[in-house]
Short mmCIF file of C-alpha atoms in Angstrom, two decimals:
data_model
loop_
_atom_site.label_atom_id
_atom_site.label_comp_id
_atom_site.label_asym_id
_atom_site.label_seq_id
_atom_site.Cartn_x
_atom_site.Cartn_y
_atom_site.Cartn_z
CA UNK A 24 -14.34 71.23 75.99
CA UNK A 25 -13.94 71.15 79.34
CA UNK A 26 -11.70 67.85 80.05
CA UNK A 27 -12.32 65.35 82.67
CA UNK A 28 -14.17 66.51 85.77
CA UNK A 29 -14.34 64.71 88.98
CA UNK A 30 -16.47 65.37 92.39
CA UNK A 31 -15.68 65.51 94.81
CA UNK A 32 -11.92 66.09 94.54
CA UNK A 33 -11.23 65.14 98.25
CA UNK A 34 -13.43 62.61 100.65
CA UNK A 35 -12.94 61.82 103.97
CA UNK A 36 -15.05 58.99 105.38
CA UNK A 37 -15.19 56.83 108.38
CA UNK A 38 -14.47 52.83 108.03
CA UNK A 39 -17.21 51.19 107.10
CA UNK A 40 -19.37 54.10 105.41
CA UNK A 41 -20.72 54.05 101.77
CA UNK A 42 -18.53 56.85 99.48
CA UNK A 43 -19.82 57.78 95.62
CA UNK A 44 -17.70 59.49 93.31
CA UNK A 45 -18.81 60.92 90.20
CA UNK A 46 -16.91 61.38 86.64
CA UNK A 47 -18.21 63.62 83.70
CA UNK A 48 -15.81 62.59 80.70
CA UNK A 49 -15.40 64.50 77.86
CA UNK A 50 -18.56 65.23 76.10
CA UNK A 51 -17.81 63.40 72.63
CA UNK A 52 -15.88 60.84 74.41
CA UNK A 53 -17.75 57.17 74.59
CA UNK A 54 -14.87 55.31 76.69
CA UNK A 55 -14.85 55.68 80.37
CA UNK A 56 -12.26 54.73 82.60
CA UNK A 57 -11.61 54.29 86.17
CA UNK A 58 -7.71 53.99 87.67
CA UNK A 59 -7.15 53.68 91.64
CA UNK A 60 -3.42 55.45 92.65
CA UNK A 61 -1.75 55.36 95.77
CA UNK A 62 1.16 57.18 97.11
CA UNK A 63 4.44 56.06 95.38
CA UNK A 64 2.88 54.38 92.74
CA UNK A 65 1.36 54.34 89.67
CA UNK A 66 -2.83 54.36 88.77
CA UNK A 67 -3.73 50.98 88.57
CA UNK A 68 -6.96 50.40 85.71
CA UNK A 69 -9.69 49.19 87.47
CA UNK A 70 -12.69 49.18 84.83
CA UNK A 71 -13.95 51.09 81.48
CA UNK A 72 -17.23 51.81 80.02
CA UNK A 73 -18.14 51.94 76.13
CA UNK A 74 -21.06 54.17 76.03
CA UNK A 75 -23.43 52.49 79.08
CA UNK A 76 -21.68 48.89 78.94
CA UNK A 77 -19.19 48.36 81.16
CA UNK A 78 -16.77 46.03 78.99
CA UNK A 79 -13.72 45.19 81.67
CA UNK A 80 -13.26 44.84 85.15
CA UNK A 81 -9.64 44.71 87.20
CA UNK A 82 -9.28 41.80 89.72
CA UNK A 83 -8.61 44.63 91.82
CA UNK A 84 -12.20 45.85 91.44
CA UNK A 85 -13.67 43.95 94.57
CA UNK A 86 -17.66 43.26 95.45
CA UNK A 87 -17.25 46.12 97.53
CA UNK A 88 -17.03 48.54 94.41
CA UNK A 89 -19.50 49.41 91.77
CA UNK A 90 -19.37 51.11 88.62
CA UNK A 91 -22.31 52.24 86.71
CA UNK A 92 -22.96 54.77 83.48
CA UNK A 93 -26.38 54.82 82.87
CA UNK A 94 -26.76 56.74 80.40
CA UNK A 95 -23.20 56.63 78.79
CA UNK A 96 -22.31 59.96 80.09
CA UNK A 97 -21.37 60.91 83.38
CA UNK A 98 -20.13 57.79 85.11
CA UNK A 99 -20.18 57.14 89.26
CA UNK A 100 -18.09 54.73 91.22
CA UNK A 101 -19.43 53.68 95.02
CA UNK A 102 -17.64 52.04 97.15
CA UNK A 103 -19.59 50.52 100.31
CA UNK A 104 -18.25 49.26 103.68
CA UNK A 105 -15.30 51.28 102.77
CA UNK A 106 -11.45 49.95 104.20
CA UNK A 107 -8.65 51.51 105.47
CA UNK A 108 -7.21 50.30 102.50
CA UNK A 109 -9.49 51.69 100.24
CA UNK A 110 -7.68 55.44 100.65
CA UNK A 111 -6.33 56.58 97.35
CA UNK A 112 -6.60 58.74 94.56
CA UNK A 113 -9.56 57.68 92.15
CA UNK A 114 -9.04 58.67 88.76
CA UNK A 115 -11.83 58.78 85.78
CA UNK A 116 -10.17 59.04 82.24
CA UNK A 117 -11.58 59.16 78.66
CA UNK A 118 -11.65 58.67 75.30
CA UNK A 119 -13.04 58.51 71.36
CA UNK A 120 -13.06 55.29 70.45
CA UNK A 121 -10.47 55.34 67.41
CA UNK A 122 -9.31 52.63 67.37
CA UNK A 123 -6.23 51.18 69.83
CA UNK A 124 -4.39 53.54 71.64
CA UNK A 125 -6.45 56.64 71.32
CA UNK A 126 -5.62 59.26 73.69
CA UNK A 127 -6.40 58.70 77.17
CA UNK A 128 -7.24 61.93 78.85
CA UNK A 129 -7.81 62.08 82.79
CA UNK A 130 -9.77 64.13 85.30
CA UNK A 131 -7.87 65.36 88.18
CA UNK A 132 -8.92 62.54 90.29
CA UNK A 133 -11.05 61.86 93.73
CA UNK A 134 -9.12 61.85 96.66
CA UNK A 135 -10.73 59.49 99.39
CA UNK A 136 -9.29 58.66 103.30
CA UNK A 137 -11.19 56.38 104.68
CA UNK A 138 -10.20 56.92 108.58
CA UNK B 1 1.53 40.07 82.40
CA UNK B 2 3.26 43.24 81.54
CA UNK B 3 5.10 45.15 83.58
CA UNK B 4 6.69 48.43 84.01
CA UNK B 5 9.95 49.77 85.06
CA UNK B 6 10.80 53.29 86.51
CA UNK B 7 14.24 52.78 88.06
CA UNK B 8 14.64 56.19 88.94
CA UNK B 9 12.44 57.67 91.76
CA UNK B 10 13.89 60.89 91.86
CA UNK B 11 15.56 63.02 89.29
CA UNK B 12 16.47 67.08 89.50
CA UNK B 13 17.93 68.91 86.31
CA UNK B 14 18.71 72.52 85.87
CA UNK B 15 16.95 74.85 84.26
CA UNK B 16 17.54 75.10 80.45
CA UNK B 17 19.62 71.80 80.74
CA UNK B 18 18.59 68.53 79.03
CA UNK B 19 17.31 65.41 81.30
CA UNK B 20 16.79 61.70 80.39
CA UNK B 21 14.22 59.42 82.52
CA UNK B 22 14.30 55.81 81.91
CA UNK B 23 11.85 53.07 81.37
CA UNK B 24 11.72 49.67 80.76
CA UNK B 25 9.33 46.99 80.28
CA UNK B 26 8.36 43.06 79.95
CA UNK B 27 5.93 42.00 77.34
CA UNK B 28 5.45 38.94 75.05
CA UNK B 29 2.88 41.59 72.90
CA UNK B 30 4.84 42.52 69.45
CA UNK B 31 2.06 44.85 68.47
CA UNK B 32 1.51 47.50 71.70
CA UNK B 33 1.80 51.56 72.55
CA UNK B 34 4.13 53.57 75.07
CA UNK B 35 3.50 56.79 77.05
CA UNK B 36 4.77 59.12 79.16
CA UNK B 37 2.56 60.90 80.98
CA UNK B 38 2.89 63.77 83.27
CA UNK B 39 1.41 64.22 86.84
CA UNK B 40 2.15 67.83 88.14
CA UNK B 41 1.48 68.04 91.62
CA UNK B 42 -2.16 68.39 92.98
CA UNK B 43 -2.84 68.54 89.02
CA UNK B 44 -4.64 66.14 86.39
CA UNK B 45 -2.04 63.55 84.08
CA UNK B 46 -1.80 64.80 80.98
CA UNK B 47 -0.14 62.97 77.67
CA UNK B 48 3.23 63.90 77.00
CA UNK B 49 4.31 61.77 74.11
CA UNK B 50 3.00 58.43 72.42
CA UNK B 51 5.44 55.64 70.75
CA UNK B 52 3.54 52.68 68.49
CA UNK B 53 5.83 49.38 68.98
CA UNK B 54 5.50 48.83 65.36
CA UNK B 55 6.98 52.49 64.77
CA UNK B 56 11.09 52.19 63.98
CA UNK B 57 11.22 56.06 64.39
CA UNK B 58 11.28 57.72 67.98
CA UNK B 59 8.38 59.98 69.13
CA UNK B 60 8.74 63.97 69.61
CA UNK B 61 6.98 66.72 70.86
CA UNK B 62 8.48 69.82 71.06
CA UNK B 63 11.35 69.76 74.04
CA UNK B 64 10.02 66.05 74.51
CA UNK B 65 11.62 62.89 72.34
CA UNK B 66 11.67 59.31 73.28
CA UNK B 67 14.44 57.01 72.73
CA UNK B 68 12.38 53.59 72.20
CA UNK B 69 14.63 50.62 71.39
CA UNK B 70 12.04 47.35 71.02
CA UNK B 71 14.73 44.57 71.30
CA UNK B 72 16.09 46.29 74.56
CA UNK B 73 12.06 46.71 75.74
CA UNK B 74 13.39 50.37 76.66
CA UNK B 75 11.68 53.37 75.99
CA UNK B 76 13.34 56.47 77.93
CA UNK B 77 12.25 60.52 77.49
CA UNK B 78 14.42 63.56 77.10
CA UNK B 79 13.60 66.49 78.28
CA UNK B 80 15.35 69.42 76.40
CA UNK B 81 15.74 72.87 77.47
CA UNK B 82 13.60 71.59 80.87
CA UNK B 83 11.66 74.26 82.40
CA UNK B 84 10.55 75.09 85.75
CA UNK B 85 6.95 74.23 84.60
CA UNK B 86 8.33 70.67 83.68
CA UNK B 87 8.72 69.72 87.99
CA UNK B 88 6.24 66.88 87.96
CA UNK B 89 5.59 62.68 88.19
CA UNK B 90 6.41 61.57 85.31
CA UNK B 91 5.02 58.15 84.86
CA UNK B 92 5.58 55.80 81.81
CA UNK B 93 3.09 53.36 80.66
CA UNK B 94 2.03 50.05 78.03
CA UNK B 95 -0.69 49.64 76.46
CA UNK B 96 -0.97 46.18 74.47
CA UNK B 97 -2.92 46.47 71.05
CA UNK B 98 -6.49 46.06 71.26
CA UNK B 99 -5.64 46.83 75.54
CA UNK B 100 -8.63 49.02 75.81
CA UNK B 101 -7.57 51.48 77.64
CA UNK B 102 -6.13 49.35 79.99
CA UNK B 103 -2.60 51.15 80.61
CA UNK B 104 -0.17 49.40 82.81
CA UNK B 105 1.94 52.58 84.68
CA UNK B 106 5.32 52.57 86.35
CA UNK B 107 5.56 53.38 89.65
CA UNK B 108 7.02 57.17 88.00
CA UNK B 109 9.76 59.07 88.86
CA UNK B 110 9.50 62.64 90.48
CA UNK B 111 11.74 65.36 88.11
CA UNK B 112 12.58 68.66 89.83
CA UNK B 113 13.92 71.64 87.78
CA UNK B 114 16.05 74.31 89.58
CA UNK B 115 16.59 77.59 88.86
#
């Protein structure tokens, strides 16, 4: 068991290019999460997997972004015509599905700057 | 929508000495979880302690207890005998029953512990 990893942990892009980041969850786990956190606050959830299907998406999760896990392990998250706004910390997080409020374990998280 | 409370951005405690941060929250849920979860810096979140709404008796872990009072929507941690290895974001969150991972964070607060 090797927790959460994420890659890369630190992206720096120019406005308007195309970023990917990749999660690889915990290998039993069947929940996949994705959190956005900026300085001073807290992650905010932005969408979650179960196995391949992605079940939830945040209002915060704009056409710009798209989530995939084909194969219902290793997830990625691209973001296209990427925004000044769009710098953050990108967090994956998983989980067994046991019910409500299993145990939420996250990856160390993506840093992008979009300058 | 739920929200989360950390009224205290900054906290510092000395070593060996005990430490309280604070949380509240707004929910009309009746059936939901609490967390605290710990960001050290340039490090992954990890789970400090987990509180079930429907739970009259507070959470501990070790040097880690929660005072959760359900009327009050308060749910504050103690930190006994804090270490140095405690320094870190501490971030409380709400998860609603059946929330699916969706966890709804405080904005944290940063704890220090000095030698």
């Amino acid at each position: 068991d090797t927790g959460v990893s994420q890659d890369p942990r630190h992206k720096i892009t120019k406005r308007g290019q195309n970023v990917t980041f990749r999660c690889d969850p915990i290998s039993e786990h069947n929940r996949l999460y994705w959190y956005r956190q900026t300085l001073g606050q807290g992650p905010e959830f932005l969408t979650y997997f179960q196995n391949e299907a992605q079940l939830e998406k945040s209002r915060l999760l704009s056409d710009r972004f798209s989530a995939e896990r084909p194969k219902g392990s290793f997830s990625t998250l691209e973001i296209q015509r990427t925004e000044q706004g769009d710098s953050a910390m990108y967090l994956c997080a998983s989980s067994l599905r046991t019910g409500a409020g299993n145990t939420i374990y996250f990856g160390e998280g993506s840093w992008l700057t979009v300058v | 929508a739920q929200t989360v409370t950390q009224s205290q951005p900054e906290m510092s405690v000395q070593e060996a000495e005990t430490v309280t941060l604070s949380c509240t929250y707004d929910t009309s849920e009746n059936n939901y979880y609490l967390f605290w979860y710990k960001q050290p810096p340039s490090r992954q979140m990890i789970l400090v302690i987990r509180q079930e709404a429907y739970k009259q008796q507070n959470a501990t872990e070790n040097r880690f207890s929660v005072n959760f009072q359900k009327a009050a929507k308060s749910f504050s941690l103690k930190i006994s005998d804090s270490q140095l290895g405690d320094t870190a974001m501490y971030f409380c969150a709400f998860m609603k029953h059946g929330g699916e991972g969706n966890l709804i964070f405080g904005k944290g607060t940063k704890l220090s512990v000095k030698p």
